[in-house]
Amino acid sequence: MPNLKDLKNRIESVKSTRKITKAMQMVAAAKLRRAQEAAEQSRPYAERFNAVMAGLAASVGGSDSAPRLLRGTGSEDVHLLVVMTAERGLCGGFNANIAKLARAKAEELRGKGKTVKILTVGKKGRDALKRDFGDLFVGHIDLSEVKRIGYANAQDVAKDILTRFDDGEFDVATIFYSKFQNVVTQIPTAQQIIPASFEETEDDDSGAVFDYEPSEEAILAELLPKGVATAIFSALLENGASEQGARMSAMDNATRNAGEMIDKLTIQFNRSRQAVITNELIEIISGAEAL
């Protein structure tokens, strides 16, 4: 059984830890509000952009004049997996769940005989996949110095991916991130960005007929690179909100666990102290009776 000094030191240590986790929870809550607002404000633009692009892509169809970003290379042999995670930990299963989804996709593709390449955005994703897929890494983008994600950061990531595509390094690119739903729930998501894939949505313009100038192909050639950057920017914002939500939830759990541990240690300390006092009384009474 630990002595009283050890128990007292351990109680003080856990109390210090509880102060830290409580502070981290409050910081995450403050950051979450901003990150959630940014993610939610970006969704209408991204959805409308995808709706317009879906209409353009449907009109062009599979013609040979369609931009290469839309029709692809004609092959699906080489896949680039862009794994986007946080630069920091202490956010529950946020990073691990994204890495798990990317790992499953990589194993599935390799099982089909495909070539897999991995580009990581965020330190934790690189660390999680380095052991099993380190030989598949082709690059890493460090955002640790970025205080607040902006569109320029997404453009840097998109530029790296588009340059690799133009150089013929891969045929299909898929991004992995976590979509924010609420503080408790973040959904690991895989989204193909090259060749561009757009889901047709019903909107007010579904029955309208448009006359494009210049041609649909020219417009798509101009907008598709922006579409890649938009998808990445939206994913980074979703990741930011998901990270803070996961960290807030994880620190709340850690704070409550620390409180429970303090209660248990305090009971153990009181019992041990009572046992010491009882033993001392027994010794005094025994000595008095002996005299």
PDB file of C-alpha atoms in Angstrom:
ATOM      1  CA  MET A   1       0.000   0.000   0.000  1.00  0.00           C
ATOM      2  CA  PRO A   2       1.429   3.445  -0.888  1.00  0.00           C
ATOM      3  CA  ASN A   3       2.408   5.604   2.056  1.00  0.00           C
ATOM      4  CA  LEU A   4       0.629   8.865   2.847  1.00  0.00           C
ATOM      5  CA  LYS A   5       3.289  11.032   1.206  1.00  0.00           C
ATOM      6  CA  ASP A   6       3.079   9.125  -2.081  1.00  0.00           C
ATOM      7  CA  LEU A   7      -0.710   9.363  -2.103  1.00  0.00           C
ATOM      8  CA  LYS A   8      -0.623  13.086  -1.357  1.00  0.00           C
ATOM      9  CA  ASN A   9       1.893  13.701  -4.160  1.00  0.00           C
ATOM     10  CA  ARG A  10      -0.204  11.689  -6.589  1.00  0.00           C
ATOM     11  CA  ILE A  11      -3.368  13.625  -5.685  1.00  0.00           C
ATOM     12  CA  GLU A  12      -1.571  16.928  -6.297  1.00  0.00           C
ATOM     13  CA  SER A  13      -0.241  15.613  -9.614  1.00  0.00           C
ATOM     14  CA  VAL A  14      -3.701  14.589 -10.817  1.00  0.00           C
ATOM     15  CA  LYS A  15      -5.116  17.959  -9.717  1.00  0.00           C
ATOM     16  CA  SER A  16      -2.473  19.718 -11.826  1.00  0.00           C
ATOM     17  CA  THR A  17      -3.371  17.510 -14.786  1.00  0.00           C
ATOM     18  CA  ARG A  18      -7.044  18.332 -14.314  1.00  0.00           C
ATOM     19  CA  LYS A  19      -6.273  22.061 -14.460  1.00  0.00           C
ATOM     20  CA  ILE A  20      -4.419  21.560 -17.740  1.00  0.00           C
ATOM     21  CA  THR A  21      -7.151  19.460 -19.368  1.00  0.00           C
ATOM     22  CA  LYS A  22      -9.814  21.922 -18.211  1.00  0.00           C
ATOM     23  CA  ALA A  23      -7.876  24.819 -19.724  1.00  0.00           C
ATOM     24  CA  MET A  24      -7.398  22.898 -22.988  1.00  0.00           C
ATOM     25  CA  GLN A  25     -11.117  22.148 -23.072  1.00  0.00           C
ATOM     26  CA  MET A  26     -11.963  25.848 -22.737  1.00  0.00           C
ATOM     27  CA  VAL A  27      -9.459  26.830 -25.435  1.00  0.00           C
ATOM     28  CA  ALA A  28     -10.841  24.170 -27.788  1.00  0.00           C
ATOM     29  CA  ALA A  29     -14.384  25.405 -27.128  1.00  0.00           C
ATOM     30  CA  ALA A  30     -13.388  28.947 -28.071  1.00  0.00           C
ATOM     31  CA  LYS A  31     -11.616  27.801 -31.227  1.00  0.00           C
ATOM     32  CA  LEU A  32     -14.492  25.488 -32.112  1.00  0.00           C
ATOM     33  CA  ARG A  33     -16.958  28.355 -32.473  1.00  0.00           C
ATOM     34  CA  ARG A  34     -14.799  30.081 -35.081  1.00  0.00           C
ATOM     35  CA  ALA A  35     -13.906  26.849 -36.879  1.00  0.00           C
ATOM     36  CA  GLN A  36     -17.522  25.666 -36.966  1.00  0.00           C
ATOM     37  CA  GLU A  37     -18.716  28.983 -38.363  1.00  0.00           C
ATOM     38  CA  ALA A  38     -16.032  28.884 -41.075  1.00  0.00           C
ATOM     39  CA  ALA A  39     -16.931  25.308 -42.046  1.00  0.00           C
ATOM     40  CA  GLU A  40     -20.668  25.971 -42.135  1.00  0.00           C
ATOM     41  CA  GLN A  41     -20.267  29.198 -44.127  1.00  0.00           C
ATOM     42  CA  SER A  42     -18.184  27.408 -46.761  1.00  0.00           C
ATOM     43  CA  ARG A  43     -20.744  24.656 -47.368  1.00  0.00           C
ATOM     44  CA  PRO A  44     -23.328  26.663 -49.400  1.00  0.00           C
ATOM     45  CA  TYR A  45     -20.621  27.932 -51.777  1.00  0.00           C
ATOM     46  CA  ALA A  46     -19.089  24.482 -52.193  1.00  0.00           C
ATOM     47  CA  GLU A  47     -22.510  22.898 -52.793  1.00  0.00           C
ATOM     48  CA  ARG A  48     -23.525  25.540 -55.339  1.00  0.00           C
ATOM     49  CA  PHE A  49     -20.164  25.342 -57.075  1.00  0.00           C
ATOM     50  CA  ASN A  50     -20.505  21.564 -57.357  1.00  0.00           C
ATOM     51  CA  ALA A  51     -24.043  21.942 -58.719  1.00  0.00           C
ATOM     52  CA  VAL A  52     -22.864  24.290 -61.483  1.00  0.00           C
ATOM     53  CA  MET A  53     -19.892  22.050 -62.275  1.00  0.00           C
ATOM     54  CA  ALA A  54     -22.141  18.998 -62.364  1.00  0.00           C
ATOM     55  CA  GLY A  55     -24.311  20.672 -65.004  1.00  0.00           C
ATOM     56  CA  LEU A  56     -21.296  21.618 -67.087  1.00  0.00           C
ATOM     57  CA  ALA A  57     -19.750  18.162 -66.750  1.00  0.00           C
ATOM     58  CA  ALA A  58     -23.029  16.510 -67.777  1.00  0.00           C
ATOM     59  CA  SER A  59     -23.275  18.670 -70.920  1.00  0.00           C
ATOM     60  CA  VAL A  60     -19.717  17.863 -71.951  1.00  0.00           C
ATOM     61  CA  GLY A  61     -20.136  14.171 -71.179  1.00  0.00           C
ATOM     62  CA  GLY A  62     -17.327  11.855 -72.145  1.00  0.00           C
ATOM     63  CA  SER A  63     -16.202  13.796 -75.226  1.00  0.00           C
ATOM     64  CA  ASP A  64     -12.552  13.782 -76.171  1.00  0.00           C
ATOM     65  CA  SER A  65     -12.504  17.566 -75.964  1.00  0.00           C
ATOM     66  CA  ALA A  66     -13.329  17.485 -72.246  1.00  0.00           C
ATOM     67  CA  PRO A  67     -10.534  18.760 -69.978  1.00  0.00           C
ATOM     68  CA  ARG A  68      -8.120  16.147 -68.736  1.00  0.00           C
ATOM     69  CA  LEU A  69      -9.053  16.859 -65.107  1.00  0.00           C
ATOM     70  CA  LEU A  70     -12.588  15.724 -65.938  1.00  0.00           C
ATOM     71  CA  ARG A  71     -12.060  12.775 -68.255  1.00  0.00           C
ATOM     72  CA  GLY A  72      -8.916  11.529 -66.523  1.00  0.00           C
ATOM     73  CA  THR A  73      -5.939   9.801 -68.069  1.00  0.00           C
ATOM     74  CA  GLY A  74      -7.899   6.816 -69.328  1.00  0.00           C
ATOM     75  CA  SER A  75      -6.341   4.615 -66.668  1.00  0.00           C
ATOM     76  CA  GLU A  76      -6.831   3.934 -62.953  1.00  0.00           C
ATOM     77  CA  ASP A  77      -3.561   2.164 -62.227  1.00  0.00           C
ATOM     78  CA  VAL A  78      -1.884   4.768 -60.011  1.00  0.00           C
ATOM     79  CA  HIS A  79      -3.748   6.304 -57.062  1.00  0.00           C
ATOM     80  CA  LEU A  80      -2.675   9.297 -54.999  1.00  0.00           C
ATOM     81  CA  LEU A  81      -4.122   9.345 -51.475  1.00  0.00           C
ATOM     82  CA  VAL A  82      -4.040  12.800 -49.882  1.00  0.00           C
ATOM     83  CA  VAL A  83      -4.355  12.229 -46.130  1.00  0.00           C
ATOM     84  CA  MET A  84      -5.261  15.421 -44.259  1.00  0.00           C
ATOM     85  CA  THR A  85      -4.987  15.339 -40.465  1.00  0.00           C
ATOM     86  CA  ALA A  86      -4.041  17.678 -37.620  1.00  0.00           C
ATOM     87  CA  GLU A  87      -0.591  18.883 -36.661  1.00  0.00           C
ATOM     88  CA  ARG A  88      -1.281  18.116 -32.998  1.00  0.00           C
ATOM     89  CA  GLY A  89      -2.722  15.256 -30.975  1.00  0.00           C
ATOM     90  CA  LEU A  90      -4.816  15.120 -27.797  1.00  0.00           C
ATOM     91  CA  CYS A  91      -8.025  15.139 -29.837  1.00  0.00           C
ATOM     92  CA  GLY A  92      -9.417  11.673 -29.258  1.00  0.00           C
ATOM     93  CA  GLY A  93      -9.740   9.451 -32.302  1.00  0.00           C
ATOM     94  CA  PHE A  94      -9.827  12.300 -34.827  1.00  0.00           C
ATOM     95  CA  ASN A  95      -6.446  11.645 -36.450  1.00  0.00           C
ATOM     96  CA  ALA A  96      -6.584   7.870 -35.986  1.00  0.00           C
ATOM     97  CA  ASN A  97      -9.965   7.563 -37.724  1.00  0.00           C
ATOM     98  CA  ILE A  98      -8.792   9.441 -40.821  1.00  0.00           C
ATOM     99  CA  ALA A  99      -5.601   7.382 -40.954  1.00  0.00           C
ATOM    100  CA  LYS A 100      -7.630   4.196 -40.514  1.00  0.00           C
ATOM    101  CA  LEU A 101      -9.832   5.060 -43.499  1.00  0.00           C
ATOM    102  CA  ALA A 102      -6.805   5.885 -45.649  1.00  0.00           C
ATOM    103  CA  ARG A 103      -5.057   2.672 -44.556  1.00  0.00           C
ATOM    104  CA  ALA A 104      -8.079   0.582 -45.522  1.00  0.00           C
ATOM    105  CA  LYS A 105      -8.240   2.275 -48.935  1.00  0.00           C
ATOM    106  CA  ALA A 106      -4.526   1.742 -49.543  1.00  0.00           C
ATOM    107  CA  GLU A 107      -4.750  -1.936 -48.653  1.00  0.00           C
ATOM    108  CA  GLU A 108      -7.822  -2.353 -50.848  1.00  0.00           C
ATOM    109  CA  LEU A 109      -6.104  -0.758 -53.849  1.00  0.00           C
ATOM    110  CA  ARG A 110      -2.917  -2.750 -53.391  1.00  0.00           C
ATOM    111  CA  GLY A 111      -5.003  -5.900 -53.126  1.00  0.00           C
ATOM    112  CA  LYS A 112      -6.333  -5.089 -56.608  1.00  0.00           C
ATOM    113  CA  GLY A 113      -2.832  -4.647 -57.979  1.00  0.00           C
ATOM    114  CA  LYS A 114      -2.951  -0.842 -58.108  1.00  0.00           C
ATOM    115  CA  THR A 115      -0.007   1.426 -57.382  1.00  0.00           C
ATOM    116  CA  VAL A 116      -0.561   3.642 -54.338  1.00  0.00           C
ATOM    117  CA  LYS A 117       1.167   6.920 -53.507  1.00  0.00           C
ATOM    118  CA  ILE A 118       0.518   8.928 -50.349  1.00  0.00           C
ATOM    119  CA  LEU A 119       0.739  12.674 -49.826  1.00  0.00           C
ATOM    120  CA  THR A 120       0.228  13.786 -46.222  1.00  0.00           C
ATOM    121  CA  VAL A 121      -1.065  17.123 -44.978  1.00  0.00           C
ATOM    122  CA  GLY A 122      -0.569  17.318 -41.222  1.00  0.00           C
ATOM    123  CA  LYS A 123       2.033  15.704 -38.983  1.00  0.00           C
ATOM    124  CA  LYS A 124      -0.233  13.190 -37.257  1.00  0.00           C
ATOM    125  CA  GLY A 125      -1.325  11.502 -40.470  1.00  0.00           C
ATOM    126  CA  ARG A 126       2.275  11.081 -41.540  1.00  0.00           C
ATOM    127  CA  ASP A 127       3.217   9.606 -38.152  1.00  0.00           C
ATOM    128  CA  ALA A 128       0.244   7.199 -38.183  1.00  0.00           C
ATOM    129  CA  LEU A 129       0.977   5.814 -41.660  1.00  0.00           C
ATOM    130  CA  LYS A 130       4.771   5.996 -41.693  1.00  0.00           C
ATOM    131  CA  ARG A 131       5.331   2.568 -40.195  1.00  0.00           C
ATOM    132  CA  ASP A 132       3.191   0.568 -42.642  1.00  0.00           C
ATOM    133  CA  PHE A 133       3.296   2.775 -45.751  1.00  0.00           C
ATOM    134  CA  GLY A 134       6.458   4.852 -45.395  1.00  0.00           C
ATOM    135  CA  ASP A 135       7.747   3.562 -48.727  1.00  0.00           C
ATOM    136  CA  LEU A 136       4.636   4.924 -50.467  1.00  0.00           C
ATOM    137  CA  PHE A 137       5.104   8.524 -49.312  1.00  0.00           C
ATOM    138  CA  VAL A 138       5.747  11.014 -52.097  1.00  0.00           C
ATOM    139  CA  GLY A 139       5.518  14.255 -50.126  1.00  0.00           C
ATOM    140  CA  HIS A 140       4.358  16.097 -47.044  1.00  0.00           C
ATOM    141  CA  ILE A 141       2.805  19.547 -46.615  1.00  0.00           C
ATOM    142  CA  ASP A 142       3.473  21.191 -43.268  1.00  0.00           C
ATOM    143  CA  LEU A 143       0.798  23.564 -41.955  1.00  0.00           C
ATOM    144  CA  SER A 144       2.114  23.726 -38.381  1.00  0.00           C
ATOM    145  CA  GLU A 145       2.941  27.440 -38.689  1.00  0.00           C
ATOM    146  CA  VAL A 146      -0.526  28.319 -39.988  1.00  0.00           C
ATOM    147  CA  LYS A 147      -2.655  29.872 -37.260  1.00  0.00           C
ATOM    148  CA  ARG A 148      -5.834  30.106 -39.297  1.00  0.00           C
ATOM    149  CA  ILE A 149      -6.538  28.124 -42.465  1.00  0.00           C
ATOM    150  CA  GLY A 150      -7.145  30.298 -45.534  1.00  0.00           C
ATOM    151  CA  TYR A 151      -7.874  29.693 -49.185  1.00  0.00           C
ATOM    152  CA  ALA A 152      -4.211  30.357 -49.989  1.00  0.00           C
ATOM    153  CA  ASN A 153      -3.243  27.262 -47.972  1.00  0.00           C
ATOM    154  CA  ALA A 154      -5.691  25.168 -49.988  1.00  0.00           C
ATOM    155  CA  GLN A 155      -4.237  26.602 -53.206  1.00  0.00           C
ATOM    156  CA  ASP A 156      -0.751  25.501 -52.146  1.00  0.00           C
ATOM    157  CA  VAL A 157      -1.971  21.943 -51.580  1.00  0.00           C
ATOM    158  CA  ALA A 158      -3.935  21.991 -54.856  1.00  0.00           C
ATOM    159  CA  LYS A 159      -0.919  23.299 -56.758  1.00  0.00           C
ATOM    160  CA  ASP A 160       1.214  20.418 -55.503  1.00  0.00           C
ATOM    161  CA  ILE A 161      -1.438  17.859 -56.515  1.00  0.00           C
ATOM    162  CA  LEU A 162      -2.129  19.436 -59.931  1.00  0.00           C
ATOM    163  CA  THR A 163       1.585  19.636 -60.725  1.00  0.00           C
ATOM    164  CA  ARG A 164       1.981  15.946 -59.964  1.00  0.00           C
ATOM    165  CA  PHE A 165      -1.035  15.169 -62.170  1.00  0.00           C
ATOM    166  CA  ASP A 166       0.341  17.219 -65.054  1.00  0.00           C
ATOM    167  CA  ASP A 167       3.655  15.379 -64.696  1.00  0.00           C
ATOM    168  CA  GLY A 168       1.827  12.053 -65.005  1.00  0.00           C
ATOM    169  CA  GLU A 169       2.608  10.831 -61.487  1.00  0.00           C
ATOM    170  CA  PHE A 170      -0.890   9.429 -60.865  1.00  0.00           C
ATOM    171  CA  ASP A 171      -4.271   8.735 -62.468  1.00  0.00           C
ATOM    172  CA  VAL A 172      -6.708   9.164 -59.562  1.00  0.00           C
ATOM    173  CA  ALA A 173      -6.488  11.430 -56.516  1.00  0.00           C
ATOM    174  CA  THR A 174      -8.588  11.042 -53.365  1.00  0.00           C
ATOM    175  CA  ILE A 175      -8.574  13.264 -50.298  1.00  0.00           C
ATOM    176  CA  PHE A 176      -9.209  11.963 -46.783  1.00  0.00           C
ATOM    177  CA  TYR A 177     -10.536  14.222 -44.052  1.00  0.00           C
ATOM    178  CA  SER A 178     -13.135  14.343 -41.287  1.00  0.00           C
ATOM    179  CA  LYS A 179     -16.481  16.030 -41.877  1.00  0.00           C
ATOM    180  CA  PHE A 180     -17.793  17.942 -38.882  1.00  0.00           C
ATOM    181  CA  GLN A 181     -21.264  16.980 -37.689  1.00  0.00           C
ATOM    182  CA  ASN A 182     -21.222  18.021 -34.037  1.00  0.00           C
ATOM    183  CA  VAL A 183     -18.910  18.076 -31.026  1.00  0.00           C
ATOM    184  CA  VAL A 184     -19.333  14.351 -30.453  1.00  0.00           C
ATOM    185  CA  THR A 185     -19.502  13.137 -34.058  1.00  0.00           C
ATOM    186  CA  GLN A 186     -16.937  13.654 -36.822  1.00  0.00           C
ATOM    187  CA  ILE A 187     -17.268  11.531 -39.943  1.00  0.00           C
ATOM    188  CA  PRO A 188     -14.077  10.283 -41.694  1.00  0.00           C
ATOM    189  CA  THR A 189     -14.636  10.956 -45.396  1.00  0.00           C
ATOM    190  CA  ALA A 190     -12.956   9.991 -48.674  1.00  0.00           C
ATOM    191  CA  GLN A 191     -13.608  12.242 -51.684  1.00  0.00           C
ATOM    192  CA  GLN A 192     -12.263  11.783 -55.191  1.00  0.00           C
ATOM    193  CA  ILE A 193     -11.055  15.064 -56.675  1.00  0.00           C
ATOM    194  CA  ILE A 194      -9.217  13.849 -59.815  1.00  0.00           C
ATOM    195  CA  PRO A 195     -10.786  12.966 -62.187  1.00  0.00           C
ATOM    196  CA  ALA A 196     -13.410  15.426 -60.990  1.00  0.00           C
ATOM    197  CA  SER A 197     -16.576  13.751 -59.782  1.00  0.00           C
ATOM    198  CA  PHE A 198     -19.740  15.785 -59.184  1.00  0.00           C
ATOM    199  CA  GLU A 199     -23.029  14.609 -57.753  1.00  0.00           C
ATOM    200  CA  GLU A 200     -26.059  15.913 -59.565  1.00  0.00           C
ATOM    201  CA  THR A 201     -28.342  17.861 -57.249  1.00  0.00           C
ATOM    202  CA  GLU A 202     -31.851  19.151 -57.687  1.00  0.00           C
ATOM    203  CA  ASP A 203     -32.051  22.939 -57.597  1.00  0.00           C
ATOM    204  CA  ASP A 204     -34.110  25.801 -58.949  1.00  0.00           C
ATOM    205  CA  ASP A 205     -32.168  25.792 -62.226  1.00  0.00           C
ATOM    206  CA  SER A 206     -32.744  22.115 -63.005  1.00  0.00           C
ATOM    207  CA  GLY A 207     -35.146  22.904 -65.837  1.00  0.00           C
ATOM    208  CA  ALA A 208     -33.269  25.886 -67.250  1.00  0.00           C
ATOM    209  CA  VAL A 209     -31.301  25.914 -70.492  1.00  0.00           C
ATOM    210  CA  PHE A 210     -27.997  27.771 -70.500  1.00  0.00           C
ATOM    211  CA  ASP A 211     -25.943  29.104 -73.389  1.00  0.00           C
ATOM    212  CA  TYR A 212     -22.293  29.237 -72.365  1.00  0.00           C
ATOM    213  CA  GLU A 213     -19.696  31.575 -73.785  1.00  0.00           C
ATOM    214  CA  PRO A 214     -16.987  30.510 -74.245  1.00  0.00           C
ATOM    215  CA  SER A 215     -17.705  26.798 -74.628  1.00  0.00           C
ATOM    216  CA  GLU A 216     -18.404  24.422 -71.767  1.00  0.00           C
ATOM    217  CA  GLU A 217     -14.996  22.829 -72.309  1.00  0.00           C
ATOM    218  CA  ALA A 218     -13.198  26.174 -71.972  1.00  0.00           C
ATOM    219  CA  ILE A 219     -15.138  27.069 -68.837  1.00  0.00           C
ATOM    220  CA  LEU A 220     -14.438  23.668 -67.301  1.00  0.00           C
ATOM    221  CA  ALA A 221     -10.736  23.936 -68.118  1.00  0.00           C
ATOM    222  CA  GLU A 222     -10.664  27.216 -66.203  1.00  0.00           C
ATOM    223  CA  LEU A 223     -12.842  26.155 -63.265  1.00  0.00           C
ATOM    224  CA  LEU A 224     -11.693  22.589 -62.627  1.00  0.00           C
ATOM    225  CA  PRO A 225      -8.363  23.592 -61.007  1.00  0.00           C
ATOM    226  CA  LYS A 226     -10.322  26.017 -58.834  1.00  0.00           C
ATOM    227  CA  GLY A 227     -12.689  23.147 -58.050  1.00  0.00           C
ATOM    228  CA  VAL A 228      -9.776  21.084 -56.719  1.00  0.00           C
ATOM    229  CA  ALA A 229      -8.675  23.981 -54.509  1.00  0.00           C
ATOM    230  CA  THR A 230     -12.264  24.554 -53.354  1.00  0.00           C
ATOM    231  CA  ALA A 231     -12.689  20.898 -52.388  1.00  0.00           C
ATOM    232  CA  ILE A 232      -9.412  20.959 -50.458  1.00  0.00           C
ATOM    233  CA  PHE A 233     -10.288  24.250 -48.742  1.00  0.00           C
ATOM    234  CA  SER A 234     -13.676  22.895 -47.692  1.00  0.00           C
ATOM    235  CA  ALA A 235     -12.005  19.708 -46.391  1.00  0.00           C
ATOM    236  CA  LEU A 236      -9.441  21.724 -44.404  1.00  0.00           C
ATOM    237  CA  LEU A 237     -12.199  23.796 -42.804  1.00  0.00           C
ATOM    238  CA  GLU A 238     -14.183  20.663 -41.955  1.00  0.00           C
ATOM    239  CA  ASN A 239     -11.012  19.186 -40.473  1.00  0.00           C
ATOM    240  CA  GLY A 240     -10.422  22.292 -38.389  1.00  0.00           C
ATOM    241  CA  ALA A 241     -13.891  22.161 -36.854  1.00  0.00           C
ATOM    242  CA  SER A 242     -13.692  18.397 -36.362  1.00  0.00           C
ATOM    243  CA  GLU A 243     -10.306  18.646 -34.649  1.00  0.00           C
ATOM    244  CA  GLN A 244     -11.475  21.247 -32.144  1.00  0.00           C
ATOM    245  CA  GLY A 245     -14.713  19.378 -31.490  1.00  0.00           C
ATOM    246  CA  ALA A 246     -12.830  16.133 -30.907  1.00  0.00           C
ATOM    247  CA  ARG A 247     -10.282  17.874 -28.666  1.00  0.00           C
ATOM    248  CA  MET A 248     -13.008  19.560 -26.632  1.00  0.00           C
ATOM    249  CA  SER A 249     -14.767  16.236 -26.111  1.00  0.00           C
ATOM    250  CA  ALA A 250     -11.516  14.409 -25.294  1.00  0.00           C
ATOM    251  CA  MET A 251     -10.408  17.045 -22.767  1.00  0.00           C
ATOM    252  CA  ASP A 252     -13.855  17.043 -21.159  1.00  0.00           C
ATOM    253  CA  ASN A 253     -13.589  13.267 -20.692  1.00  0.00           C
ATOM    254  CA  ALA A 254     -10.041  13.614 -19.351  1.00  0.00           C
ATOM    255  CA  THR A 255     -11.141  16.295 -16.873  1.00  0.00           C
ATOM    256  CA  ARG A 256     -13.981  14.143 -15.576  1.00  0.00           C
ATOM    257  CA  ASN A 257     -11.715  11.078 -15.326  1.00  0.00           C
ATOM    258  CA  ALA A 258      -9.175  13.120 -13.378  1.00  0.00           C
ATOM    259  CA  GLY A 259     -11.911  14.223 -10.984  1.00  0.00           C
ATOM    260  CA  GLU A 260     -12.975  10.632 -10.423  1.00  0.00           C
ATOM    261  CA  MET A 261      -9.381   9.567  -9.834  1.00  0.00           C
ATOM    262  CA  ILE A 262      -8.908  12.399  -7.318  1.00  0.00           C
ATOM    263  CA  ASP A 263     -11.993  11.210  -5.418  1.00  0.00           C
ATOM    264  CA  LYS A 264     -10.716   7.625  -5.310  1.00  0.00           C
ATOM    265  CA  LEU A 265      -7.226   8.670  -4.231  1.00  0.00           C
ATOM    266  CA  THR A 266      -8.664  10.961  -1.551  1.00  0.00           C
ATOM    267  CA  ILE A 267     -10.717   8.084  -0.122  1.00  0.00           C
ATOM    268  CA  GLN A 268      -7.638   5.851  -0.195  1.00  0.00           C
ATOM    269  CA  PHE A 269      -5.575   8.590   1.485  1.00  0.00           C
ATOM    270  CA  ASN A 270      -8.166   9.066   4.249  1.00  0.00           C
ATOM    271  CA  ARG A 271      -8.401   5.338   4.861  1.00  0.00           C
ATOM    272  CA  SER A 272      -4.627   4.988   5.032  1.00  0.00           C
ATOM    273  CA  ARG A 273      -4.366   7.929   7.401  1.00  0.00           C
ATOM    274  CA  GLN A 274      -7.102   6.459   9.589  1.00  0.00           C
ATOM    275  CA  ALA A 275      -5.264   3.131   9.633  1.00  0.00           C
ATOM    276  CA  VAL A 276      -2.050   4.859  10.727  1.00  0.00           C
ATOM    277  CA  ILE A 277      -3.859   6.712  13.518  1.00  0.00           C
ATOM    278  CA  THR A 278      -5.569   3.497  14.660  1.00  0.00           C
ATOM    279  CA  ASN A 279      -2.232   1.640  14.766  1.00  0.00           C
ATOM    280  CA  GLU A 280      -0.647   4.425  16.788  1.00  0.00           C
ATOM    281  CA  LEU A 281      -3.535   4.353  19.286  1.00  0.00           C
ATOM    282  CA  ILE A 282      -3.260   0.570  19.616  1.00  0.00           C
ATOM    283  CA  GLU A 283       0.470   0.878  20.305  1.00  0.00           C
ATOM    284  CA  ILE A 284      -0.122   3.577  22.963  1.00  0.00           C
ATOM    285  CA  ILE A 285      -2.881   1.560  24.665  1.00  0.00           C
ATOM    286  CA  SER A 286      -0.793  -1.633  24.545  1.00  0.00           C
ATOM    287  CA  GLY A 287       2.174   0.171  26.062  1.00  0.00           C
ATOM    288  CA  ALA A 288       0.029   1.656  28.822  1.00  0.00           C
ATOM    289  CA  GLU A 289      -1.416  -1.760  29.695  1.00  0.00           C
ATOM    290  CA  ALA A 290       2.057  -3.277  29.787  1.00  0.00           C
ATOM    291  CA  LEU A 291       3.172  -0.686  32.320  1.00  0.00           C
TER     292      LEU A 291
END
